Structures are given as structure tokens and as C-alpha cells.
Amino acid sequence: MDVLKHLPGNWQIHINDSDSKQRWQTLSFTVDTYPEFNQPPTARIAVARTGTANRIQVKVVANDAENDRISVLWSPQEAPEILPDDGISGWKTLYLTHSGTHSFFIEINDDSTRYPGSGSTTSAGEGFRTLLRLDVTPSFRGDNMIKVTSSNLNSYHGSATKLLTFYRSNSPVYEPSSSWPAPYNGVTPPNSANMHINNIAVLDTSNTTLHSCVRIVKNGMPDNLDGIERFDINFSVLDLATGLIQVADIRAFNTAGALNENFELPDCSGQFDLNTNVYSDLIMVDGQVFDTGFGLSNAENLTFSLTSANAAP
């Protein structure tokens, strides 16, 4: 009965005598309400190789639309790992014991029921679960290469989710400098900004420097300078009141292939159009994001003048 009251439709319940098979009573009722079904967790995987060819490290980054508590089950023999509020698991070592492809299955659970009235004692079962599959092929030729050949989505208990897999190689440790303190320019926009990109420019008001990543375009179409399509650019702010900026440092964008804090490859929010000489960008200033435009005012000195600035919606 507790389950039926959450399932829309016309229902009849017959009460019979088990011995005489006679019907004692019939109860008819209609359920008009529609249950709000629990959404499955979504997850992506970061993969890193270790110092040996027979093992990798895996980290899960998960999210739940209803903010339910999320757990990760790495294997049936282990207790589930309860994820913290940010949804990021610890690194898990997976062993590659033979040549050929290894398939790993990782179960992502939330702690809520599928819909009101369903629970562990009903046929409907507990809350949604998501099963991720990771296929990995090692090399035992002594070159320490590990190839992630596929990352496939599997459904479990009817759930569905999006799986993104990133392979992180053993890149050299980034050495920061005064001009380039990070492997790439930009910051992750706040969730409240609801941006379609994961990396935007930022104005450092302490030293009046604008740290930007700029894509090269021509008439709005992708282009390049000397074969490079994206650049990290530091602009010195010459006049904050009028928005006069000047190129101070420039380099190719994210040559180390660094990932952001969410284990994603960072985007490039800025663009410079070779035809119009207009630089446009999304810039974070003291926590607020602005959609800006700058025109090239002096090609010799590489200075730009602010032409538009609007708070991002």
C-alpha cells in the first residue's frame, strides 16, 4: 500500500480468504499524483599512471542532482567509500596483472530511494546506482606506457549517466615563475555564474594584472599565429578607470596539459579576432564576472582600450 500510493493509475485490491478462496472485500482507488523519481549520480574518472607499468591510479569525481550522499564501491570485497561534500574520491590503485585489456567496474551510489515509498524492503529496491566501466591496456615492453582504450557507460537498475575519462600522463612537474605562477591562465567560474565554459580570465587587483587565455580567430573562425591557436596572455592594467591594458607576457596555453580542480582540461574564454583587432573575454573581478570587449589602440605598444563591459547574466 505504501508503494501504490505513489504510483499513478486506477487500482483494485482484493482481500480473499486463503482457505475458502472467497472474496471478502474489494477496495478501489485512483492515484493522481506523480512521484518525483530520484536522479542517478553522474560521475567522471581521472586516470593517472604510476612509476610502474602494472598499476594505475583512479579518482572519481561525482555529483548528485538532489545533493544526496554519494558513495563509491571499488569492488564487492571492500566497504563503500563515502565521498565528501565536493564529490571527489581519494586515489585508488588498480593493478594490471596480465597483458591485454583489463575491464574495471566502479559502482556509484546515492543514499536516497528511487521515489517516495520505495525502500530496501520493497520490490522497487533502493536508490539509483550508476555503474562505470573503464577499459585499460598496459604495455610490458619496459616503456611505462598505459593506454586507456575505451570508457563505456553501463546502466545498472535502469540508471543513466554521463562518463568522461581523462588520461593524465607523467608530465614534468610545473615550475612556477613570477610571471607564470600556474601552468595555465584563468580561474574556474563560480557555479552561480552558470557558465558554459570552465575557465575564464581573472583580474588580480593586488598588482593590476589581467591573466587571460586567448583563442586566435579570424572573422569568428578558428585561426592561429605561427601554428599556435591559444595563448596565455598577461595584461598590465595601465589605467583601471578607463580600462587601458597592455600585453606584458605571452606564451602558448597550457603546454603541460594540466587539468583543473575538477579534473577537466581547461577552456579558453578569451578570443582575439585578427580581422577586427578586437579582444573579447569573460573576466572575473572581485568575484563578479563581466563580459568585456577591447579594441587594439596601439599595435606597436600592444595596448587595448575597453569598449564594453557588462555584468554576465
PDB file of C-alpha atoms in Angstrom:
ATOM      1  CA  MET A   1       0.000   0.000   0.000  1.00  0.00           C
ATOM      2  CA  ASP A   2       2.783   2.406   0.803  1.00  0.00           C
ATOM      3  CA  VAL A   3       4.236   1.905  -2.657  1.00  0.00           C
ATOM      4  CA  LEU A   4       0.910   2.068  -4.533  1.00  0.00           C
ATOM      5  CA  LYS A   5       0.008   5.488  -3.217  1.00  0.00           C
ATOM      6  CA  HIS A   6       2.957   6.876  -5.140  1.00  0.00           C
ATOM      7  CA  LEU A   7       2.170   5.099  -8.433  1.00  0.00           C
ATOM      8  CA  PRO A   8      -0.414   6.901 -10.623  1.00  0.00           C
ATOM      9  CA  GLY A   9      -3.302   4.831 -12.021  1.00  0.00           C
ATOM     10  CA  ASN A  10      -6.557   3.071 -11.144  1.00  0.00           C
ATOM     11  CA  TRP A  11      -6.050   0.312  -8.590  1.00  0.00           C
ATOM     12  CA  GLN A  12      -8.099  -2.512  -7.093  1.00  0.00           C
ATOM     13  CA  ILE A  13      -7.140  -4.559  -4.049  1.00  0.00           C
ATOM     14  CA  HIS A  14      -8.957  -7.844  -3.442  1.00  0.00           C
ATOM     15  CA  ILE A  15      -9.000  -9.381   0.033  1.00  0.00           C
ATOM     16  CA  ASN A  16      -9.617 -13.139  -0.134  1.00  0.00           C
ATOM     17  CA  ASP A  17      -9.913 -15.920   2.408  1.00  0.00           C
ATOM     18  CA  SER A  18      -6.917 -18.155   1.862  1.00  0.00           C
ATOM     19  CA  ASP A  19      -8.823 -21.295   2.851  1.00  0.00           C
ATOM     20  CA  SER A  20     -12.232 -20.855   1.252  1.00  0.00           C
ATOM     21  CA  LYS A  21     -10.966 -18.723  -1.635  1.00  0.00           C
ATOM     22  CA  GLN A  22     -13.927 -16.434  -1.035  1.00  0.00           C
ATOM     23  CA  ARG A  23     -13.507 -12.733  -1.596  1.00  0.00           C
ATOM     24  CA  TRP A  24     -14.144 -10.721   1.493  1.00  0.00           C
ATOM     25  CA  GLN A  25     -13.726  -7.222   0.193  1.00  0.00           C
ATOM     26  CA  THR A  26     -12.601  -5.200  -2.839  1.00  0.00           C
ATOM     27  CA  LEU A  27     -11.008  -1.805  -2.461  1.00  0.00           C
ATOM     28  CA  SER A  28     -10.798   0.502  -5.491  1.00  0.00           C
ATOM     29  CA  PHE A  29      -8.940   3.778  -5.639  1.00  0.00           C
ATOM     30  CA  THR A  30      -7.212   6.171  -8.033  1.00  0.00           C
ATOM     31  CA  VAL A  31      -3.785   7.702  -7.597  1.00  0.00           C
ATOM     32  CA  ASP A  32      -3.400  11.026  -9.429  1.00  0.00           C
ATOM     33  CA  THR A  33      -0.042  12.160  -8.095  1.00  0.00           C
ATOM     34  CA  TYR A  34       3.169  11.503  -9.967  1.00  0.00           C
ATOM     35  CA  PRO A  35       6.265  10.601  -7.975  1.00  0.00           C
ATOM     36  CA  GLU A  36       9.457  12.554  -8.259  1.00  0.00           C
ATOM     37  CA  PHE A  37      11.989   9.938  -9.233  1.00  0.00           C
ATOM     38  CA  ASN A  38      15.438  10.114  -7.753  1.00  0.00           C
ATOM     39  CA  GLN A  39      18.083  11.004 -10.343  1.00  0.00           C
ATOM     40  CA  PRO A  40      21.188   8.810 -10.639  1.00  0.00           C
ATOM     41  CA  PRO A  41      24.560  10.277  -9.711  1.00  0.00           C
ATOM     42  CA  THR A  42      26.771  11.471 -12.543  1.00  0.00           C
ATOM     43  CA  ALA A  43      30.490  10.829 -12.475  1.00  0.00           C
ATOM     44  CA  ARG A  44      33.730  11.175 -14.382  1.00  0.00           C
ATOM     45  CA  ILE A  45      37.068   9.485 -13.889  1.00  0.00           C
ATOM     46  CA  ALA A  46      40.608  10.823 -13.724  1.00  0.00           C
ATOM     47  CA  VAL A  47      43.287   8.253 -14.567  1.00  0.00           C
ATOM     48  CA  ALA A  48      46.982   8.618 -13.748  1.00  0.00           C
ATOM     49  CA  ARG A  49      49.806   6.200 -14.330  1.00  0.00           C
ATOM     50  CA  THR A  50      52.315   5.399 -11.625  1.00  0.00           C
ATOM     51  CA  GLY A  51      56.017   4.623 -11.628  1.00  0.00           C
ATOM     52  CA  THR A  52      55.442   1.031 -12.734  1.00  0.00           C
ATOM     53  CA  ALA A  53      53.718  -0.413 -15.788  1.00  0.00           C
ATOM     54  CA  ASN A  54      51.444  -2.802 -13.892  1.00  0.00           C
ATOM     55  CA  ARG A  55      49.322  -0.324 -11.987  1.00  0.00           C
ATOM     56  CA  ILE A  56      47.334   2.866 -12.442  1.00  0.00           C
ATOM     57  CA  GLN A  57      45.607   5.296 -10.101  1.00  0.00           C
ATOM     58  CA  VAL A  58      41.975   6.257 -10.499  1.00  0.00           C
ATOM     59  CA  LYS A  59      39.947   9.026  -8.895  1.00  0.00           C
ATOM     60  CA  VAL A  60      36.178   9.508  -9.167  1.00  0.00           C
ATOM     61  CA  VAL A  61      34.539  12.949  -9.331  1.00  0.00           C
ATOM     62  CA  ALA A  62      30.795  12.520  -8.742  1.00  0.00           C
ATOM     63  CA  ASN A  63      27.744  14.738  -8.426  1.00  0.00           C
ATOM     64  CA  ASP A  64      24.136  14.190  -7.443  1.00  0.00           C
ATOM     65  CA  ALA A  65      21.321  16.466  -8.612  1.00  0.00           C
ATOM     66  CA  GLU A  66      19.431  16.102  -5.323  1.00  0.00           C
ATOM     67  CA  ASN A  67      22.596  16.528  -3.211  1.00  0.00           C
ATOM     68  CA  ASP A  68      22.218  13.017  -1.819  1.00  0.00           C
ATOM     69  CA  ARG A  69      25.186  11.435  -0.115  1.00  0.00           C
ATOM     70  CA  ILE A  70      27.353   9.592  -2.661  1.00  0.00           C
ATOM     71  CA  SER A  71      29.466   6.505  -2.153  1.00  0.00           C
ATOM     72  CA  VAL A  72      31.867   4.611  -4.407  1.00  0.00           C
ATOM     73  CA  LEU A  73      32.167   0.829  -4.408  1.00  0.00           C
ATOM     74  CA  TRP A  74      35.520  -0.132  -5.912  1.00  0.00           C
ATOM     75  CA  SER A  75      34.990  -3.885  -5.517  1.00  0.00           C
ATOM     76  CA  PRO A  76      32.454  -6.216  -3.841  1.00  0.00           C
ATOM     77  CA  GLN A  77      35.104  -7.209  -1.287  1.00  0.00           C
ATOM     78  CA  GLU A  78      35.545  -3.655   0.003  1.00  0.00           C
ATOM     79  CA  ALA A  79      33.390  -1.339   2.050  1.00  0.00           C
ATOM     80  CA  PRO A  80      31.969   1.615   0.092  1.00  0.00           C
ATOM     81  CA  GLU A  81      33.927   4.873   0.194  1.00  0.00           C
ATOM     82  CA  ILE A  82      31.688   7.741   1.324  1.00  0.00           C
ATOM     83  CA  LEU A  83      32.559  10.827  -0.703  1.00  0.00           C
ATOM     84  CA  PRO A  84      32.999  14.246   0.925  1.00  0.00           C
ATOM     85  CA  ASP A  85      30.792  17.190   0.012  1.00  0.00           C
ATOM     86  CA  ASP A  86      32.892  18.055  -3.060  1.00  0.00           C
ATOM     87  CA  GLY A  87      32.215  14.581  -4.515  1.00  0.00           C
ATOM     88  CA  ILE A  88      35.899  13.753  -5.106  1.00  0.00           C
ATOM     89  CA  SER A  89      37.212  10.381  -4.022  1.00  0.00           C
ATOM     90  CA  GLY A  90      40.726   9.530  -2.945  1.00  0.00           C
ATOM     91  CA  TRP A  91      43.173   7.947  -5.387  1.00  0.00           C
ATOM     92  CA  LYS A  92      42.577   4.213  -5.836  1.00  0.00           C
ATOM     93  CA  THR A  93      45.327   1.939  -7.161  1.00  0.00           C
ATOM     94  CA  LEU A  94      44.227  -0.618  -9.754  1.00  0.00           C
ATOM     95  CA  TYR A  95      46.591  -3.455 -10.662  1.00  0.00           C
ATOM     96  CA  LEU A  96      47.193  -4.708 -14.195  1.00  0.00           C
ATOM     97  CA  THR A  97      48.181  -8.336 -13.741  1.00  0.00           C
ATOM     98  CA  HIS A  98      48.496  -9.564 -17.326  1.00  0.00           C
ATOM     99  CA  SER A  99      48.858  -8.411 -20.897  1.00  0.00           C
ATOM    100  CA  GLY A 100      45.770  -7.420 -22.837  1.00  0.00           C
ATOM    101  CA  THR A 101      42.792  -5.303 -21.856  1.00  0.00           C
ATOM    102  CA  HIS A 102      41.594  -5.029 -18.261  1.00  0.00           C
ATOM    103  CA  SER A 103      37.989  -4.015 -17.563  1.00  0.00           C
ATOM    104  CA  PHE A 104      37.243  -2.297 -14.268  1.00  0.00           C
ATOM    105  CA  PHE A 105      33.730  -1.632 -12.977  1.00  0.00           C
ATOM    106  CA  ILE A 106      33.121   1.128 -10.445  1.00  0.00           C
ATOM    107  CA  GLU A 107      29.744   1.500  -8.763  1.00  0.00           C
ATOM    108  CA  ILE A 108      28.497   4.983  -7.801  1.00  0.00           C
ATOM    109  CA  ASN A 109      25.565   5.036  -5.347  1.00  0.00           C
ATOM    110  CA  ASP A 110      23.395   7.659  -3.722  1.00  0.00           C
ATOM    111  CA  ASP A 111      21.660   7.080  -0.392  1.00  0.00           C
ATOM    112  CA  SER A 112      18.130   8.055  -1.401  1.00  0.00           C
ATOM    113  CA  THR A 113      15.255   5.830  -2.534  1.00  0.00           C
ATOM    114  CA  ARG A 114      14.081   5.810  -6.138  1.00  0.00           C
ATOM    115  CA  TYR A 115      10.815   7.545  -5.297  1.00  0.00           C
ATOM    116  CA  PRO A 116       8.778   8.218  -2.139  1.00  0.00           C
ATOM    117  CA  GLY A 117       7.623   4.964  -0.642  1.00  0.00           C
ATOM    118  CA  SER A 118      10.249   2.740  -2.210  1.00  0.00           C
ATOM    119  CA  GLY A 119      12.797   1.282   0.163  1.00  0.00           C
ATOM    120  CA  SER A 120      15.067  -1.648   0.737  1.00  0.00           C
ATOM    121  CA  THR A 121      12.128  -3.838   1.847  1.00  0.00           C
ATOM    122  CA  THR A 122      10.113  -3.321  -1.354  1.00  0.00           C
ATOM    123  CA  SER A 123      10.496  -4.878  -4.783  1.00  0.00           C
ATOM    124  CA  ALA A 124      11.398  -1.455  -6.121  1.00  0.00           C
ATOM    125  CA  GLY A 125      14.739  -1.628  -4.327  1.00  0.00           C
ATOM    126  CA  GLU A 126      16.910   1.144  -3.026  1.00  0.00           C
ATOM    127  CA  GLY A 127      18.070   4.331  -4.720  1.00  0.00           C
ATOM    128  CA  PHE A 128      19.687   4.706  -8.098  1.00  0.00           C
ATOM    129  CA  ARG A 129      23.129   3.327  -8.808  1.00  0.00           C
ATOM    130  CA  THR A 130      25.486   4.054 -11.641  1.00  0.00           C
ATOM    131  CA  LEU A 131      27.991   1.533 -12.977  1.00  0.00           C
ATOM    132  CA  LEU A 132      31.052   2.872 -14.769  1.00  0.00           C
ATOM    133  CA  ARG A 133      33.311   0.726 -16.926  1.00  0.00           C
ATOM    134  CA  LEU A 134      36.946   1.525 -17.611  1.00  0.00           C
ATOM    135  CA  ASP A 135      38.974  -0.497 -20.149  1.00  0.00           C
ATOM    136  CA  VAL A 136      42.751  -0.224 -19.815  1.00  0.00           C
ATOM    137  CA  THR A 137      45.515  -1.881 -21.857  1.00  0.00           C
ATOM    138  CA  PRO A 138      49.018  -1.915 -20.319  1.00  0.00           C
ATOM    139  CA  SER A 139      52.355  -2.301 -22.064  1.00  0.00           C
ATOM    140  CA  PHE A 140      55.020  -4.574 -20.630  1.00  0.00           C
ATOM    141  CA  ARG A 141      57.758  -3.526 -23.048  1.00  0.00           C
ATOM    142  CA  GLY A 142      59.528  -1.503 -20.384  1.00  0.00           C
ATOM    143  CA  ASP A 143      58.364   1.879 -21.722  1.00  0.00           C
ATOM    144  CA  ASN A 144      55.895   2.512 -18.880  1.00  0.00           C
ATOM    145  CA  MET A 145      53.073   3.219 -21.305  1.00  0.00           C
ATOM    146  CA  ILE A 146      49.449   2.587 -20.337  1.00  0.00           C
ATOM    147  CA  LYS A 147      46.658   3.072 -22.857  1.00  0.00           C
ATOM    148  CA  VAL A 148      43.055   3.794 -21.918  1.00  0.00           C
ATOM    149  CA  THR A 149      41.345   2.186 -24.890  1.00  0.00           C
ATOM    150  CA  SER A 150      37.728   2.934 -24.024  1.00  0.00           C
ATOM    151  CA  SER A 151      35.431   4.236 -21.364  1.00  0.00           C
ATOM    152  CA  ASN A 152      31.939   2.892 -21.769  1.00  0.00           C
ATOM    153  CA  LEU A 153      28.702   3.671 -19.990  1.00  0.00           C
ATOM    154  CA  ASN A 154      26.753   0.813 -18.467  1.00  0.00           C
ATOM    155  CA  SER A 155      23.374   1.158 -16.791  1.00  0.00           C
ATOM    156  CA  TYR A 156      22.509  -0.524 -13.539  1.00  0.00           C
ATOM    157  CA  HIS A 157      18.990  -0.658 -12.084  1.00  0.00           C
ATOM    158  CA  GLY A 158      17.853   1.367 -15.085  1.00  0.00           C
ATOM    159  CA  SER A 159      20.023   4.384 -14.306  1.00  0.00           C
ATOM    160  CA  ALA A 160      21.868   6.539 -16.804  1.00  0.00           C
ATOM    161  CA  THR A 161      24.773   8.909 -16.502  1.00  0.00           C
ATOM    162  CA  LYS A 162      27.495  10.663 -18.490  1.00  0.00           C
ATOM    163  CA  LEU A 163      31.032   9.356 -18.205  1.00  0.00           C
ATOM    164  CA  LEU A 164      34.084  11.419 -19.077  1.00  0.00           C
ATOM    165  CA  THR A 165      37.526   9.872 -18.785  1.00  0.00           C
ATOM    166  CA  PHE A 166      40.821  11.711 -18.766  1.00  0.00           C
ATOM    167  CA  TYR A 167      44.239  10.134 -19.023  1.00  0.00           C
ATOM    168  CA  ARG A 168      46.928  12.057 -17.182  1.00  0.00           C
ATOM    169  CA  SER A 169      50.489  11.259 -18.211  1.00  0.00           C
ATOM    170  CA  ASN A 170      53.643  11.706 -16.158  1.00  0.00           C
ATOM    171  CA  SER A 171      54.311  15.257 -17.297  1.00  0.00           C
ATOM    172  CA  PRO A 172      57.226  17.133 -15.764  1.00  0.00           C
ATOM    173  CA  VAL A 173      56.392  18.956 -12.541  1.00  0.00           C
ATOM    174  CA  TYR A 174      55.436  22.521 -13.387  1.00  0.00           C
ATOM    175  CA  GLU A 175      57.915  25.095 -12.116  1.00  0.00           C
ATOM    176  CA  PRO A 176      56.141  28.398 -11.391  1.00  0.00           C
ATOM    177  CA  SER A 177      57.723  31.788 -12.023  1.00  0.00           C
ATOM    178  CA  SER A 178      56.805  35.326 -11.070  1.00  0.00           C
ATOM    179  CA  SER A 179      55.148  35.896 -14.452  1.00  0.00           C
ATOM    180  CA  TRP A 180      53.573  32.450 -14.701  1.00  0.00           C
ATOM    181  CA  PRO A 181      52.643  31.157 -11.230  1.00  0.00           C
ATOM    182  CA  ALA A 182      50.342  28.470 -12.665  1.00  0.00           C
ATOM    183  CA  PRO A 183      50.566  26.073 -15.634  1.00  0.00           C
ATOM    184  CA  TYR A 184      47.799  27.990 -17.399  1.00  0.00           C
ATOM    185  CA  ASN A 185      45.988  31.304 -17.030  1.00  0.00           C
ATOM    186  CA  GLY A 186      42.452  31.620 -15.767  1.00  0.00           C
ATOM    187  CA  VAL A 187      40.141  30.518 -12.961  1.00  0.00           C
ATOM    188  CA  THR A 188      37.090  28.281 -12.713  1.00  0.00           C
ATOM    189  CA  PRO A 189      33.933  30.442 -12.702  1.00  0.00           C
ATOM    190  CA  PRO A 190      31.604  30.148  -9.704  1.00  0.00           C
ATOM    191  CA  ASN A 191      28.698  27.742 -10.041  1.00  0.00           C
ATOM    192  CA  SER A 192      26.286  30.623  -9.613  1.00  0.00           C
ATOM    193  CA  ALA A 193      27.552  32.131 -12.872  1.00  0.00           C
ATOM    194  CA  ASN A 194      26.153  29.129 -14.803  1.00  0.00           C
ATOM    195  CA  MET A 195      28.859  29.389 -17.464  1.00  0.00           C
ATOM    196  CA  HIS A 196      29.125  27.080 -20.463  1.00  0.00           C
ATOM    197  CA  ILE A 197      32.927  27.079 -20.123  1.00  0.00           C
ATOM    198  CA  ASN A 198      35.131  26.017 -17.208  1.00  0.00           C
ATOM    199  CA  ASN A 199      37.925  28.616 -17.345  1.00  0.00           C
ATOM    200  CA  ILE A 200      37.759  32.423 -17.545  1.00  0.00           C
ATOM    201  CA  ALA A 201      40.136  35.360 -17.206  1.00  0.00           C
ATOM    202  CA  VAL A 202      40.774  36.970 -13.840  1.00  0.00           C
ATOM    203  CA  LEU A 203      41.859  40.464 -12.821  1.00  0.00           C
ATOM    204  CA  ASP A 204      44.368  40.483  -9.977  1.00  0.00           C
ATOM    205  CA  THR A 205      43.613  43.807  -8.306  1.00  0.00           C
ATOM    206  CA  SER A 206      46.625  43.484  -5.982  1.00  0.00           C
ATOM    207  CA  ASN A 207      49.088  44.029  -8.838  1.00  0.00           C
ATOM    208  CA  THR A 208      46.646  45.245 -11.515  1.00  0.00           C
ATOM    209  CA  THR A 209      47.375  42.352 -13.851  1.00  0.00           C
ATOM    210  CA  LEU A 210      44.825  40.656 -16.073  1.00  0.00           C
ATOM    211  CA  HIS A 211      45.539  36.939 -16.528  1.00  0.00           C
ATOM    212  CA  SER A 212      43.841  35.690 -19.665  1.00  0.00           C
ATOM    213  CA  CYS A 213      43.770  32.817 -22.125  1.00  0.00           C
ATOM    214  CA  VAL A 214      43.070  33.926 -25.693  1.00  0.00           C
ATOM    215  CA  ARG A 215      41.961  31.939 -28.738  1.00  0.00           C
ATOM    216  CA  ILE A 216      43.017  33.248 -32.142  1.00  0.00           C
ATOM    217  CA  VAL A 217      40.151  33.675 -34.611  1.00  0.00           C
ATOM    218  CA  LYS A 218      39.600  35.407 -37.939  1.00  0.00           C
ATOM    219  CA  ASN A 219      36.107  36.613 -38.774  1.00  0.00           C
ATOM    220  CA  GLY A 220      34.957  34.454 -35.894  1.00  0.00           C
ATOM    221  CA  MET A 221      36.551  31.266 -37.251  1.00  0.00           C
ATOM    222  CA  PRO A 222      39.491  29.463 -35.540  1.00  0.00           C
ATOM    223  CA  ASP A 223      42.908  30.612 -36.717  1.00  0.00           C
ATOM    224  CA  ASN A 224      46.491  30.660 -35.418  1.00  0.00           C
ATOM    225  CA  LEU A 225      49.705  32.637 -35.085  1.00  0.00           C
ATOM    226  CA  ASP A 226      52.802  30.663 -36.064  1.00  0.00           C
ATOM    227  CA  GLY A 227      50.784  27.489 -35.716  1.00  0.00           C
ATOM    228  CA  ILE A 228      49.583  28.253 -32.170  1.00  0.00           C
ATOM    229  CA  GLU A 229      45.837  28.584 -31.682  1.00  0.00           C
ATOM    230  CA  ARG A 230      45.643  29.548 -27.983  1.00  0.00           C
ATOM    231  CA  PHE A 231      47.846  31.765 -25.839  1.00  0.00           C
ATOM    232  CA  ASP A 232      48.263  32.660 -22.190  1.00  0.00           C
ATOM    233  CA  ILE A 233      48.497  36.442 -22.015  1.00  0.00           C
ATOM    234  CA  ASN A 234      49.241  38.680 -19.022  1.00  0.00           C
ATOM    235  CA  PHE A 235      47.964  42.220 -19.495  1.00  0.00           C
ATOM    236  CA  SER A 236      49.227  45.100 -17.381  1.00  0.00           C
ATOM    237  CA  VAL A 237      46.380  47.438 -16.455  1.00  0.00           C
ATOM    238  CA  LEU A 238      47.691  50.920 -17.282  1.00  0.00           C
ATOM    239  CA  ASP A 239      44.517  52.763 -16.326  1.00  0.00           C
ATOM    240  CA  LEU A 240      41.874  50.934 -14.322  1.00  0.00           C
ATOM    241  CA  ALA A 241      39.345  53.754 -14.636  1.00  0.00           C
ATOM    242  CA  THR A 242      39.375  53.826 -18.434  1.00  0.00           C
ATOM    243  CA  GLY A 243      40.240  50.155 -18.997  1.00  0.00           C
ATOM    244  CA  LEU A 244      43.542  50.669 -20.817  1.00  0.00           C
ATOM    245  CA  ILE A 245      45.602  47.458 -20.847  1.00  0.00           C
ATOM    246  CA  GLN A 246      48.895  46.378 -22.418  1.00  0.00           C
ATOM    247  CA  VAL A 247      50.337  42.959 -23.278  1.00  0.00           C
ATOM    248  CA  ALA A 248      53.107  42.182 -20.761  1.00  0.00           C
ATOM    249  CA  ASP A 249      53.807  38.446 -21.193  1.00  0.00           C
ATOM    250  CA  ILE A 250      52.701  35.846 -23.691  1.00  0.00           C
ATOM    251  CA  ARG A 251      53.173  32.092 -24.121  1.00  0.00           C
ATOM    252  CA  ALA A 252      51.360  29.081 -25.596  1.00  0.00           C
ATOM    253  CA  PHE A 253      48.398  27.983 -23.499  1.00  0.00           C
ATOM    254  CA  ASN A 254      48.701  25.043 -21.095  1.00  0.00           C
ATOM    255  CA  THR A 255      51.594  23.240 -22.764  1.00  0.00           C
ATOM    256  CA  ALA A 256      51.822  20.944 -19.706  1.00  0.00           C
ATOM    257  CA  GLY A 257      48.305  19.610 -20.337  1.00  0.00           C
ATOM    258  CA  ALA A 258      47.295  20.433 -16.756  1.00  0.00           C
ATOM    259  CA  LEU A 259      43.770  19.691 -15.522  1.00  0.00           C
ATOM    260  CA  ASN A 260      41.688  21.983 -13.341  1.00  0.00           C
ATOM    261  CA  GLU A 261      40.480  21.150  -9.843  1.00  0.00           C
ATOM    262  CA  ASN A 262      37.570  19.178 -11.340  1.00  0.00           C
ATOM    263  CA  PHE A 263      39.954  17.051 -13.435  1.00  0.00           C
ATOM    264  CA  GLU A 264      38.878  18.709 -16.675  1.00  0.00           C
ATOM    265  CA  LEU A 265      41.003  20.215 -19.418  1.00  0.00           C
ATOM    266  CA  PRO A 266      40.558  23.991 -19.073  1.00  0.00           C
ATOM    267  CA  ASP A 267      38.790  26.044 -21.708  1.00  0.00           C
ATOM    268  CA  CYS A 268      39.843  29.397 -23.137  1.00  0.00           C
ATOM    269  CA  SER A 269      37.274  32.167 -22.610  1.00  0.00           C
ATOM    270  CA  GLY A 270      39.062  34.949 -24.479  1.00  0.00           C
ATOM    271  CA  GLN A 271      39.433  35.450 -28.201  1.00  0.00           C
ATOM    272  CA  PHE A 272      41.318  37.866 -30.440  1.00  0.00           C
ATOM    273  CA  ASP A 273      39.993  38.448 -33.955  1.00  0.00           C
ATOM    274  CA  LEU A 274      42.787  39.052 -36.482  1.00  0.00           C
ATOM    275  CA  ASN A 275      40.381  40.812 -38.826  1.00  0.00           C
ATOM    276  CA  THR A 276      38.789  43.276 -36.395  1.00  0.00           C
ATOM    277  CA  ASN A 277      41.659  43.535 -33.844  1.00  0.00           C
ATOM    278  CA  VAL A 278      39.084  43.068 -31.077  1.00  0.00           C
ATOM    279  CA  TYR A 279      39.883  41.169 -27.900  1.00  0.00           C
ATOM    280  CA  SER A 280      36.795  39.892 -26.052  1.00  0.00           C
ATOM    281  CA  ASP A 281      36.715  37.917 -22.817  1.00  0.00           C
ATOM    282  CA  LEU A 282      34.845  36.901 -19.696  1.00  0.00           C
ATOM    283  CA  ILE A 283      36.728  38.418 -16.766  1.00  0.00           C
ATOM    284  CA  MET A 284      36.265  37.798 -13.068  1.00  0.00           C
ATOM    285  CA  VAL A 285      36.747  40.898 -10.918  1.00  0.00           C
ATOM    286  CA  ASP A 286      36.390  40.510  -7.140  1.00  0.00           C
ATOM    287  CA  GLY A 287      34.081  37.515  -7.563  1.00  0.00           C
ATOM    288  CA  GLN A 288      31.865  39.070 -10.252  1.00  0.00           C
ATOM    289  CA  VAL A 289      32.064  38.075 -13.929  1.00  0.00           C
ATOM    290  CA  PHE A 290      31.983  40.668 -16.721  1.00  0.00           C
ATOM    291  CA  ASP A 291      31.555  40.170 -20.470  1.00  0.00           C
ATOM    292  CA  THR A 292      34.081  42.590 -21.942  1.00  0.00           C
ATOM    293  CA  GLY A 293      35.431  43.867 -25.248  1.00  0.00           C
ATOM    294  CA  PHE A 294      38.702  45.672 -26.008  1.00  0.00           C
ATOM    295  CA  GLY A 295      39.896  47.293 -29.222  1.00  0.00           C
ATOM    296  CA  LEU A 296      43.549  47.441 -30.280  1.00  0.00           C
ATOM    297  CA  SER A 297      44.525  51.083 -29.777  1.00  0.00           C
ATOM    298  CA  ASN A 298      48.276  50.907 -30.478  1.00  0.00           C
ATOM    299  CA  ALA A 299      49.672  48.000 -32.491  1.00  0.00           C
ATOM    300  CA  GLU A 300      53.297  48.932 -31.775  1.00  0.00           C
ATOM    301  CA  ASN A 301      52.869  49.023 -27.994  1.00  0.00           C
ATOM    302  CA  LEU A 302      50.172  46.303 -27.944  1.00  0.00           C
ATOM    303  CA  THR A 303      47.744  48.372 -25.910  1.00  0.00           C
ATOM    304  CA  PHE A 304      43.984  47.804 -25.874  1.00  0.00           C
ATOM    305  CA  SER A 305      41.164  50.130 -24.835  1.00  0.00           C
ATOM    306  CA  LEU A 306      37.998  48.945 -23.147  1.00  0.00           C
ATOM    307  CA  THR A 307      34.982  49.292 -25.440  1.00  0.00           C
ATOM    308  CA  SER A 308      32.329  47.371 -23.495  1.00  0.00           C
ATOM    309  CA  ALA A 309      31.810  45.773 -20.105  1.00  0.00           C
ATOM    310  CA  ASN A 310      28.593  44.178 -18.914  1.00  0.00           C
ATOM    311  CA  ALA A 311      27.880  42.013 -15.918  1.00  0.00           C
ATOM    312  CA  ALA A 312      27.488  38.441 -17.096  1.00  0.00           C
ATOM    313  CA  PRO A 313      23.924  37.148 -16.652  1.00  0.00           C
TER     314      PRO A 313
END
